[in-house]
XYZ file of C-alpha atoms in Angstrom:
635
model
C 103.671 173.905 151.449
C 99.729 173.944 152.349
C 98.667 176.999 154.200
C 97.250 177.341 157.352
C 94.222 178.268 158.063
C 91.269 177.950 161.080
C 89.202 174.455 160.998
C 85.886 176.701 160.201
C 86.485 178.107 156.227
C 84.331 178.647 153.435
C 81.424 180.821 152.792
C 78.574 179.163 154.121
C 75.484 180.974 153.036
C 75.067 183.327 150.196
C 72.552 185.701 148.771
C 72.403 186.804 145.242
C 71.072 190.419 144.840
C 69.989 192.078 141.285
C 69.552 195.410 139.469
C 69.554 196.056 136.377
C 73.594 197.064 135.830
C 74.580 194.112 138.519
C 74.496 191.296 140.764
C 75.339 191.536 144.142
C 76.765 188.256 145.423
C 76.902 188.822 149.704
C 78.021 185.976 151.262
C 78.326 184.834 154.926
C 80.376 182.694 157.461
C 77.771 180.078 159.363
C 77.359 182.454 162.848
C 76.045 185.459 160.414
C 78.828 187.790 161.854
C 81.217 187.939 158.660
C 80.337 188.516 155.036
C 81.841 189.656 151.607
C 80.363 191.229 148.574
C 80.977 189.958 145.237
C 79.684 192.813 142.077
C 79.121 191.439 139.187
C 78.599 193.386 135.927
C 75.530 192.534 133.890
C 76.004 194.841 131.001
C 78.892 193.274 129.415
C 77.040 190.808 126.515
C 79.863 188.003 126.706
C 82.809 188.867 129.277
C 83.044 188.059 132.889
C 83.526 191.143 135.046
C 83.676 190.430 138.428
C 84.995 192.375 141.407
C 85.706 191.167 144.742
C 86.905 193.757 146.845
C 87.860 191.802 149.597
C 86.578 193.644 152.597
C 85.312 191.911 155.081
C 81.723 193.242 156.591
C 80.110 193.234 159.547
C 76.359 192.124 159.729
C 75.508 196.282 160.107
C 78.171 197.326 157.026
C 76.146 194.476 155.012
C 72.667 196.332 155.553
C 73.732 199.733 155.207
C 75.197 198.701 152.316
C 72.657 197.128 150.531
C 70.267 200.086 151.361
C 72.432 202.759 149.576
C 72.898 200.245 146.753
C 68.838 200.047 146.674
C 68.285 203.848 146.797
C 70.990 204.618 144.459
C 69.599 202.415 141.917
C 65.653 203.784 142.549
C 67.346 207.643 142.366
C 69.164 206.572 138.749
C 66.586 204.375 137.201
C 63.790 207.341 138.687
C 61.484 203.837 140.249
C 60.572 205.764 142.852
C 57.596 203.466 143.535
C 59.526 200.087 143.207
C 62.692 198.983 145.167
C 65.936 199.351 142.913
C 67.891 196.696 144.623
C 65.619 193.091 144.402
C 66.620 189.588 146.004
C 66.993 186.844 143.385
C 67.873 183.706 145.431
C 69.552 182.395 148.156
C 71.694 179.951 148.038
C 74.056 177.355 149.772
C 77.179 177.659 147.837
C 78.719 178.698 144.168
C 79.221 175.664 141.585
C 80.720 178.223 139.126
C 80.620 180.021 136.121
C 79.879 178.742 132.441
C 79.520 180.223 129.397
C 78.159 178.825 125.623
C 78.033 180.811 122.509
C 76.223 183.456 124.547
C 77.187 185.326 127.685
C 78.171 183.794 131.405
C 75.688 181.512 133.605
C 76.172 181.676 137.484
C 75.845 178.131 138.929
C 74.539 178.008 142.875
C 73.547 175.629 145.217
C 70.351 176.007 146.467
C 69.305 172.723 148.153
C 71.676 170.158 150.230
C 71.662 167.582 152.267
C 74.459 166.335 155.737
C 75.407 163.119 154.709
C 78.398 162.719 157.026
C 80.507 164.281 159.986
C 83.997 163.515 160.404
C 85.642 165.438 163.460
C 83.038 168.116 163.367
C 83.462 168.780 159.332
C 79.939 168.507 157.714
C 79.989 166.821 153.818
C 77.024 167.709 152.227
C 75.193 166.231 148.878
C 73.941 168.609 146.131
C 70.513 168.304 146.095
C 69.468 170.936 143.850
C 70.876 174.046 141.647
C 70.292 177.038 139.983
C 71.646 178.202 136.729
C 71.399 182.183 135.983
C 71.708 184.068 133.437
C 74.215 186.869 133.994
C 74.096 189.687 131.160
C 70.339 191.650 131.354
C 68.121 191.527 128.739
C 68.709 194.553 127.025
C 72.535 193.583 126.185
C 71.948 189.842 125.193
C 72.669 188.697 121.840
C 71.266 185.606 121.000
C 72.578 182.381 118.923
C 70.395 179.890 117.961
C 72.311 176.359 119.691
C 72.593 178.340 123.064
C 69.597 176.689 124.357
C 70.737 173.254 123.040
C 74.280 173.635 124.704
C 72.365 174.332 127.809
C 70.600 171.443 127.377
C 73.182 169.237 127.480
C 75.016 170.890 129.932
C 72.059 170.344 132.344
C 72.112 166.282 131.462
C 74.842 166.123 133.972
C 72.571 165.618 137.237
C 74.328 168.096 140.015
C 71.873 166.406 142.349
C 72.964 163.072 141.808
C 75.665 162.602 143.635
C 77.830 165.287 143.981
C 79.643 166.072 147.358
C 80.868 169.201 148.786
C 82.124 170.192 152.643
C 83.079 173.877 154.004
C 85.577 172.907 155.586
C 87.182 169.643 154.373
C 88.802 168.775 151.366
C 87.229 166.219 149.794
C 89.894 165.686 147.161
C 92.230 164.138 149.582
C 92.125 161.507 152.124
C 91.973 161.513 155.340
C 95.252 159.988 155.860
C 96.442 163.778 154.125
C 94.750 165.977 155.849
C 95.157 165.236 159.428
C 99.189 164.218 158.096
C 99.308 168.079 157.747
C 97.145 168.819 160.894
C 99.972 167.631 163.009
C 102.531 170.292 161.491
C 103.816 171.713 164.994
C 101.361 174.444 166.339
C 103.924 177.130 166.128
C 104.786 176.591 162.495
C 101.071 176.976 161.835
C 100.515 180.045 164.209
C 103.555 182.091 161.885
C 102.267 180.918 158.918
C 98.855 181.778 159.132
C 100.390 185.509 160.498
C 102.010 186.079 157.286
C 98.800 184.801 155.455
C 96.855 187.460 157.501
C 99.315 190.251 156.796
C 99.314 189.621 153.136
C 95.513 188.843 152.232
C 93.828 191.126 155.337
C 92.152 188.797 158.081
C 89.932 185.295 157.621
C 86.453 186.032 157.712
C 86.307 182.992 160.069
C 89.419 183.695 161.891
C 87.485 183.750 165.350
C 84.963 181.603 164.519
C 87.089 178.435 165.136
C 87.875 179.973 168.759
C 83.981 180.037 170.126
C 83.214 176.272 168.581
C 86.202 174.866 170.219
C 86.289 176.603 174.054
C 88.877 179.166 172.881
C 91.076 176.033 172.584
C 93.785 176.828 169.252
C 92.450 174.402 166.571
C 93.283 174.663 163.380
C 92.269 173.018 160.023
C 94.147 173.254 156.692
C 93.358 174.694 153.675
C 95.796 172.926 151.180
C 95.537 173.050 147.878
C 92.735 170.416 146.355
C 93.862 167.010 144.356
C 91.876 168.471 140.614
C 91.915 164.940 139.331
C 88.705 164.191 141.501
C 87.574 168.216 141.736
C 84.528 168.631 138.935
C 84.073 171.997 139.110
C 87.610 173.049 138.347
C 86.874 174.558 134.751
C 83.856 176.209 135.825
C 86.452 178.427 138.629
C 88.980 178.436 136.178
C 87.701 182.102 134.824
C 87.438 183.484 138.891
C 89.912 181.897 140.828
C 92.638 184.180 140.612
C 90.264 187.108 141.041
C 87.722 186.016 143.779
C 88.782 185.436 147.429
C 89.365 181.727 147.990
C 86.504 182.241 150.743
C 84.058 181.601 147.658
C 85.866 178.858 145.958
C 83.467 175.980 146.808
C 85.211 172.433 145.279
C 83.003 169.030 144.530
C 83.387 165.883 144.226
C 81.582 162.933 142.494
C 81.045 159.838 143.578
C 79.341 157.971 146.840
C 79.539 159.453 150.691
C 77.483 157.058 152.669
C 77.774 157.135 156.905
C 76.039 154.413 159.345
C 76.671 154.454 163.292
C 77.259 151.365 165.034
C 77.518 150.285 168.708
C 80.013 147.929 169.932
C 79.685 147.288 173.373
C 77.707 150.281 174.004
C 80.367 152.536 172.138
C 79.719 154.584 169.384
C 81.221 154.170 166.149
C 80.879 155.770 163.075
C 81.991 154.220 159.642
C 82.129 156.466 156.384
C 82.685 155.204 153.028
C 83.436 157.876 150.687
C 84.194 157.343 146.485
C 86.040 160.337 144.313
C 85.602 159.553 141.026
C 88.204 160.872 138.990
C 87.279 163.952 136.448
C 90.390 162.971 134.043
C 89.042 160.806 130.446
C 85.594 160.604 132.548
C 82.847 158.984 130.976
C 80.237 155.824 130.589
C 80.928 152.705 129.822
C 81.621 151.438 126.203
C 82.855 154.607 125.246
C 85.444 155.649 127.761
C 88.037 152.011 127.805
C 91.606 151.854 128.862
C 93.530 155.136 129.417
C 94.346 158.505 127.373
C 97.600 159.668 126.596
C 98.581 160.995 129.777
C 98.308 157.667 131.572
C 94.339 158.695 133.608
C 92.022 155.441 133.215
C 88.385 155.061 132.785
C 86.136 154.958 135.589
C 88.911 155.650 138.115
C 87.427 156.036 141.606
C 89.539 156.260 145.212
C 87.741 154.234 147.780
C 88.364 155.540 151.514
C 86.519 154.330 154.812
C 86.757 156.296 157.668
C 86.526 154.493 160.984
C 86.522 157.094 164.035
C 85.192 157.253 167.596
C 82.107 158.949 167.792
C 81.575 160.353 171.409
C 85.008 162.383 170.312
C 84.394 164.442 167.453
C 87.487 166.822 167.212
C 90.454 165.780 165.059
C 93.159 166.359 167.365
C 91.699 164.772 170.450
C 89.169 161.619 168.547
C 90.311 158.925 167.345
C 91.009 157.919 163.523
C 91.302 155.789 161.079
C 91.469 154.818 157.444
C 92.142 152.993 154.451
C 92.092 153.593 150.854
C 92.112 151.380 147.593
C 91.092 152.144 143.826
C 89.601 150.603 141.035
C 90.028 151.841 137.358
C 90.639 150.454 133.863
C 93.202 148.768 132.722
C 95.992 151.241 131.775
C 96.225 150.219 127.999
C 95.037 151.750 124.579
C 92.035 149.624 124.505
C 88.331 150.032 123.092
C 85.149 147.928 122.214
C 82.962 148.739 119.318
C 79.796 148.756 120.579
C 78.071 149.645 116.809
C 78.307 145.669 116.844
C 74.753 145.427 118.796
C 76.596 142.612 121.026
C 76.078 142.261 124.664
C 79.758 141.757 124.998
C 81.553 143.723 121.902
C 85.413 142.678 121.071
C 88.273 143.613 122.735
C 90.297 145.911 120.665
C 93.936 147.009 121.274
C 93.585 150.260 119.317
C 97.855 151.587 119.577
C 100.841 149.205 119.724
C 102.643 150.448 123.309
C 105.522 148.359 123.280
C 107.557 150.700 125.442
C 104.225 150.680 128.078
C 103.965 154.619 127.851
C 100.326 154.906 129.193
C 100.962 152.623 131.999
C 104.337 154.277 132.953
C 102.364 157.708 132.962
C 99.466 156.438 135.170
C 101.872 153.921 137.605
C 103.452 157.574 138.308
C 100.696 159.450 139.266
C 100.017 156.332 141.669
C 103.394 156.076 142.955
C 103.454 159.884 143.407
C 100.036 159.696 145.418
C 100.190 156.621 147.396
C 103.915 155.276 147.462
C 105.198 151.967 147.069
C 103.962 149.055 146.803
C 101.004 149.515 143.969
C 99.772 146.407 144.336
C 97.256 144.981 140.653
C 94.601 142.654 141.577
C 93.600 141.679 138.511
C 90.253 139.777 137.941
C 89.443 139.421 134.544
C 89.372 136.044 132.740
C 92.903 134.161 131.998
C 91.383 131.182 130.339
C 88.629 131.297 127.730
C 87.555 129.329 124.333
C 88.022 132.349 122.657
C 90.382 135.519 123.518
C 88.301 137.743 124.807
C 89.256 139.550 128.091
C 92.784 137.822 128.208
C 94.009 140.115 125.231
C 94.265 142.482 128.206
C 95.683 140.251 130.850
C 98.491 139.573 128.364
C 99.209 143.501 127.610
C 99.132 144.564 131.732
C 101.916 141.250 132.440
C 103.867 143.048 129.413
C 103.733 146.600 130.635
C 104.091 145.845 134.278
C 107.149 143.406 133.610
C 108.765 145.843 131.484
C 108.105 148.737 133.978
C 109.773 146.670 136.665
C 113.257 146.792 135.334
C 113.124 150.479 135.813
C 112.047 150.437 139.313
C 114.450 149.359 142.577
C 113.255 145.777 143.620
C 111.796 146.721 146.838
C 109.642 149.412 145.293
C 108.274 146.742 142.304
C 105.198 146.726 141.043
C 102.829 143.765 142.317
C 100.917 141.758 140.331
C 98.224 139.471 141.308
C 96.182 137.909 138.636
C 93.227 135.844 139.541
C 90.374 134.868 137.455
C 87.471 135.758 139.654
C 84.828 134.516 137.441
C 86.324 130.893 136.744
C 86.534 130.285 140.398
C 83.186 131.246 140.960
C 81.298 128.525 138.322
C 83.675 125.854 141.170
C 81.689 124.171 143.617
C 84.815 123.171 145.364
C 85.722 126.729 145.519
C 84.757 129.319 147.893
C 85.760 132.868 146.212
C 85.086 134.968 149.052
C 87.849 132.549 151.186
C 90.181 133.077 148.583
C 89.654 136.569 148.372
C 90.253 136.678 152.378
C 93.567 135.159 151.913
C 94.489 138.147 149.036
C 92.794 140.472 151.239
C 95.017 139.845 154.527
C 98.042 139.764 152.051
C 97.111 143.288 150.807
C 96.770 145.216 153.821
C 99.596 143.338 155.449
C 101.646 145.010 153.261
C 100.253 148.617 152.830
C 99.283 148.699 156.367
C 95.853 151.265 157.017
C 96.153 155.130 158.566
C 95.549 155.588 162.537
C 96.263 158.712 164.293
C 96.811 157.208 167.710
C 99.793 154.760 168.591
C 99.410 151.233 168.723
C 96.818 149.995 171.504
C 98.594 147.983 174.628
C 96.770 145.624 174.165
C 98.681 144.315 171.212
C 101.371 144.553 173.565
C 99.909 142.456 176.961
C 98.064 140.240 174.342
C 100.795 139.775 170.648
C 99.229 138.847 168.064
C 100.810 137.432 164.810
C 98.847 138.852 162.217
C 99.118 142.786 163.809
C 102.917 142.432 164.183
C 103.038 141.471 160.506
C 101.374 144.705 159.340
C 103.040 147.033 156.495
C 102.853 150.429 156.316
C 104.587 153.018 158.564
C 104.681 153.053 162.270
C 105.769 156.025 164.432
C 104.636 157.389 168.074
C 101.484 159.283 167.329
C 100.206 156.259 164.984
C 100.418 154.571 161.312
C 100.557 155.633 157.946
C 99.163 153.691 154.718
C 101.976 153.313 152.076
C 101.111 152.340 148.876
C 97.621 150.953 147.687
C 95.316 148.156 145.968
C 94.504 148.795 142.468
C 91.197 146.177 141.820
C 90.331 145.962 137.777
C 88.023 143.773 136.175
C 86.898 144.919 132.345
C 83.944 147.022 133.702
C 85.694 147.719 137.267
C 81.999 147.493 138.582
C 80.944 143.822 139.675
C 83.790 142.016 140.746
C 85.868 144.638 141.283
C 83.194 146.015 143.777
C 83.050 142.693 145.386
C 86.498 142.447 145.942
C 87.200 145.837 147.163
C 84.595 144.881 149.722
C 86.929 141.747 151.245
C 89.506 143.892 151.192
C 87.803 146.666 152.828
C 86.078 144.244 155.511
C 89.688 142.856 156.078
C 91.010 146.724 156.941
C 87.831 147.551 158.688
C 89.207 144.531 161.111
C 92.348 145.719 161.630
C 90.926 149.898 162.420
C 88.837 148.671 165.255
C 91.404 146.398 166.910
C 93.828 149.839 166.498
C 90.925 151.881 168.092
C 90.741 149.277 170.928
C 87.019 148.382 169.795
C 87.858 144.729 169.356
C 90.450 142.508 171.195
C 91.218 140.510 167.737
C 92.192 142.108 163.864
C 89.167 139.676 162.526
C 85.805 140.142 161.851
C 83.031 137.359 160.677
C 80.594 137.786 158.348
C 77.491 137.518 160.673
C 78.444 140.542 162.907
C 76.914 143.665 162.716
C 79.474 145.540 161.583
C 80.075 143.228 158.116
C 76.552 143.548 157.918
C 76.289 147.179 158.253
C 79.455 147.627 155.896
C 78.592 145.234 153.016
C 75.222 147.458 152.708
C 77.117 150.204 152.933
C 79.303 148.893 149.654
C 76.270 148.139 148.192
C 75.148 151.292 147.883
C 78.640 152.488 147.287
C 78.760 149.818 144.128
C 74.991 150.516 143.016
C 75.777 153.960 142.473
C 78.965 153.970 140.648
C 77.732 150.877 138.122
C 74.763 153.701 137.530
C 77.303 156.245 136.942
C 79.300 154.575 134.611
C 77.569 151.191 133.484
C 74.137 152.826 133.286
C 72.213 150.676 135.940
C 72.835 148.982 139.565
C 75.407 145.779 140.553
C 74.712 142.656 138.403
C 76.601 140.252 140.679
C 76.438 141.017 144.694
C 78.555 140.361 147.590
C 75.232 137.603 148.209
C 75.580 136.233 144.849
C 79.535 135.242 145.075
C 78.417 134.123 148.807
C 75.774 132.066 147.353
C 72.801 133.045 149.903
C 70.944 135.346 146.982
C 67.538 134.572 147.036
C 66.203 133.021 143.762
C 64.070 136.527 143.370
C 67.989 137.752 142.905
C 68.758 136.432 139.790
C 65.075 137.869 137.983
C 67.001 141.325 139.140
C 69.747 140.279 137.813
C 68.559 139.676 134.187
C 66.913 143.003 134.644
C 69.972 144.972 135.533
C 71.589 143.359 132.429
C 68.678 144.562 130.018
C 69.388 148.133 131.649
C 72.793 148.208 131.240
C 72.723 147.364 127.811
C 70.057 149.815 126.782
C 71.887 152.496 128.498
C 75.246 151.659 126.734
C 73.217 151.663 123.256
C 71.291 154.365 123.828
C 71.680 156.705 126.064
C 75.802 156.814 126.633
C 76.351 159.010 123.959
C 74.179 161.802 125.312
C 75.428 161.200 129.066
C 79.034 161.684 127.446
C 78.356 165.078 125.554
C 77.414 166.564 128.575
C 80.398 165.113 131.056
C 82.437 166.900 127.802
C 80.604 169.990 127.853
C 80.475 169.868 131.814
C 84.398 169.434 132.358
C 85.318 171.450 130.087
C 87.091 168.953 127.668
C 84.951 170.533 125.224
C 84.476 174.342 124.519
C 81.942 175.681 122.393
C 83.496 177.982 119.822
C 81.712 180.650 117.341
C 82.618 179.557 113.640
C 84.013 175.992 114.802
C 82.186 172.499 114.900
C 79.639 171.777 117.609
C 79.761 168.978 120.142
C 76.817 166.999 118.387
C 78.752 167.152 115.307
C 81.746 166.089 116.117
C 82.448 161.904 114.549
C 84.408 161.190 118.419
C 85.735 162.671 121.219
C 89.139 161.108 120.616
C 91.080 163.792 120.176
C 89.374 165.623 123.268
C 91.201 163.524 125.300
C 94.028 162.485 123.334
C 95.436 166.097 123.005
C 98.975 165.451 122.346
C 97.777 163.049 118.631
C 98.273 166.719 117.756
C 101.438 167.935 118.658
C 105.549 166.556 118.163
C 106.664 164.388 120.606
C 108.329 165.852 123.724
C 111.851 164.731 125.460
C 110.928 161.362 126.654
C 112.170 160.380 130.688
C 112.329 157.407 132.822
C 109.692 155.498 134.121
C 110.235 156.419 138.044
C 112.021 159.898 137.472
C 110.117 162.777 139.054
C 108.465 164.792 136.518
């Protein structure tokens, strides 16, 4: 059970102090009244020695504090004409704690940016770090392929696109969090009571009280969804020592917010992207899934509709939907040492029992519920097998997984060969992809925390009384989810997340009483503002994983790009293929190193040495077989 806590958490604002024996980490909530100290020893050469002794100080305690630390250390080290105690940095945040061949780095925020506000919860975008050295100079023992592990370690760009938020967890939808929020205030007053008595008071515990009029608001502090938390390894070392006050989770991926005004009413739509930290990697050389069923560029799609002239959770209005993209779940590679823009499709394991795909269908089914509904886009006919080879495998797997699951809870599977239907003049694939689109979210249904407006009730229509999902007094739930794959999962899959999306973002308004009708047209100010929104969203994870922005647009299957479009085109190409020949290999030693899939170890090979990272994320290839259990069985 998630534990209560108030809406305002986190440790907001940090310091980092230094003498020669220590640092002093003091940290503080956003109105400066509450802080903690966190001492950390900097004469240990390679262990971590942290204490935390988790007293809470007042803004006085902090001062008086720091001055005896600063004449104690002047009195010891006899600098009677320098100060003992000196300020290093300050600093937004912790990223964590790393260490080489050497001893331990700190990692801290030191520049951010708001991106987005939803109901009063700032998300913020890493826009710069600091990495320090922990043990002093007189105690360090060098190794010469320190610096290059740091190196590489540094490749992975904290300022590109990496989220955080004090106060709201990132890792899970929105759908999750304010699920929880509604736990009945009583239930939430006793558990937070016991959490007091057993941890001493929340440094924010009255916080909450003067931002919200004394009214009793709380937030939730449950614990985060690792699969799209990037930091996890580099807290692993702390977290059961530190308070959780200093535990500071990110996310990677896209947050992008615009406002719009519909009939002189404020509305704010987020579109946020977790990508997931499990077999992460670029392009060519992360394909398919591992052995424990997580896919290649995996990445949960949620946009947040919500009334903006409300901000608080309990009294705004909200809504959203969520769909992912990933690889297809099957042992599958390309060798790009072929120097071909489009390298052979290689099934690299025979999975007759669908093993992979059972593992990853029951993560989805365990997140999202039923139905998990495939849209499938790759090719289905071609003059030579090319993409089809995994078309063929996915029917296999997710006909053979069917027979274990009850008919109502089946997996869906929609194949439709995006690309063929695009060379058609007599085909409009956006229309089509409407028609899939209204299917979809007909039967997942979207998340609203309000009921049902009346006017659906004065004014029926067809379409809303058709919707999916789960209906009860204070609103809807989303059950289940789209699952959009292409063989990249960037171009079309982007595009057709988009219809989908535009088709949900109908339905939210209508439910928020914005619009009298669950459609929207393309020439409308809200598609408008929400396709550039996805282009942005789609720009940036193509870079992330393909190596450069979209190929093929929402404007390019609408065909309205301007001829200037398809010169960018060709040029997006050309960098995507130099990226996934030249520069991939680099970008995935350093996801490795930064994730903590690979750890550097004294005596052992390096990471530049190693022939693949195969067997970094196929870690059972090592071990006997374990007790095998039914596909649908809780694990």
């Amino acid at each position: 059970m998630p534990s209560a806590a108030p809406i305002i958490s986190g440790i907001q604002k940090l310091t980092l102090y230094e003498t020669r024996a220590r640092y002093f980490v003091v940290g503080n909530n956003h109105a400066e009244t509450k802080y903690r100290v966190l001492k950390i020893d900097r004469t240990e050469p390679k262990d971590l020695v942290i204490i935390d002794d988790k007293h809470v100080y007042t803004q006085q305690e902090v001062r008086e504090l720091l001055g005896r630390l600063d004449l104690g250390n002047r009195t010891k080290m006899g600098q009677k004409g320098s100060s003992g105690l000196s300020r290093a940095v300050s600093a937004f945040g912790i990223v964590g704690f790393v260490q080489f061949l050497e001893g331990y780095y700190i990692v801290l925020i030191t520049k951010r940016r708001k991106m987005a506000d939803i109901g009063g919860h700032a998300i913020y975008k890493i826009e710069d770090t600091s990495m320090i050295y922990i043990p002093n100079d007189s105690v360090r023992v060098t190794h010469p392929d320190e610096a290059r592990y740091l190196r590489i370690f540094q490749n992975v760009d904290l300022s590109s696109n990496f989220y955080f938020s004090y106060s709201y967890d990132l890792s899970h939808s929105l759908q999750y969090n304010l699920t929880i929020l509604t736990t009945p205030t009583e239930m939430l007053k006793t558990e937070t009571a016991t959490q007091t008595r057993q941890e001493g008071f929340d440094i924010f515990e009255d916080e909450e009280l003067s931002n919200h009029g004394g009214s009793c608001v709380f937030g939730i502090r449950s614990e985060p969804y690792m699969k799209y938390v990037w930091n996890g390894e580099l807290f692993k070392s702390v977290k059961d020592i530190i308070h959780r006050d200093w535990l500071l989770h990110i996310i990677h991926g896209f947050c992008g917010q615009s406002k719009l005004l519909i009939y002189g009413r404020p509305v704010y739509v987020t579109l946020m992207a977790r990508r997931s930290s499990r077999f992460a990697g670029t392009r060519f050389l992360k394909r398919g899934a591992n052995c424990e069923g997580d896919v290649a560029n995996e990445v949960e799609t949620e946009q947040i509709v919500h009334d903006a002239s409300v901000m608080s959770f309990t009294a705004g209005s909200y809504s959203s939907y969520v769909q992912v993209r990933g690889s297809v779940p099957l042992y599958w590679s390309q060798d790009i040492s072929t120097m071909m823009p489009k390298p052979p499709i290689t099934l690299d394991q025979a999975d007759p029992y669908a093993h992979v795909a059972a593992f990853h269908f029951d993560q989805m089914f365990q997140r999202f519920g039923s139905p998990i509904i495939i849209l499938n886009l790759v090719k289905e006919r071609e003059k030579r097998k090319h993409e089809r080879i995994l078309s063929d495998e996915l029917v296999a797997a997710v006909r053979y997984l069917n027979q274990f699951v009850p008919p109502e809870h089946s997996i869906v599977y929609i194949p439709w060969d995006m690309a063929k239907y695009t060379k058609s003049k007599l085909c409009n694939v956006l229309d089509r992809l409407n028609v899939i689109a209204e299917n979809v979210v007909k039967k997942t249904g979207f998340f609203v925390n309000r009921p049902d407006p009346y006017c659906g009730v004065i004014r029926p229509d067809e379409k809303w009384n058709e919707l999916g999902g789960i209906v009860g007094p204070s609103g809807r739930l989303q059950t289940g989810v789209l699952r959009t794959n292409c063989v990249d999962c960037l171009d079309r899959t982007n595009t057709a997340q988009f219809m989908v999306g535009k088709c949900a973002l109908a339905y939210q308004l209508f439910s928020l009483g914005f619009i009298d009708k669950p459609n929207l047209q393309f020439d409308t100010d809200a598609v408008r503002l929400f396709e550039e929104l996805y282009e942005d969203h789609g720009d940036t994870l193509s870079l992330q994983y393909g190596g450069s922005q979209l190929v093929h647009r929402v404007k390019t299957y609408r065909k309205i790009a301007p001829w200037t479009q398809h010169s960018k085109d060709i040029m997006q190409t050309l960098s995507r293929y130099y990226s996934n020949a030249f520069s991939d290999a680099d970008r995935q030693d350093s996801i490795n190193l930064f994730l903590g899939v690979f750890h550097p170890v004294e005596g052992k090979p390096h990471l530049w040495e190693l022939p693949t990272d195969f067997y970094l994320h196929h870690k059972n290839t090592m071990k006997l077989p374990q007790a095998k259990r039914r596909f649908g069985d809780p694990s």
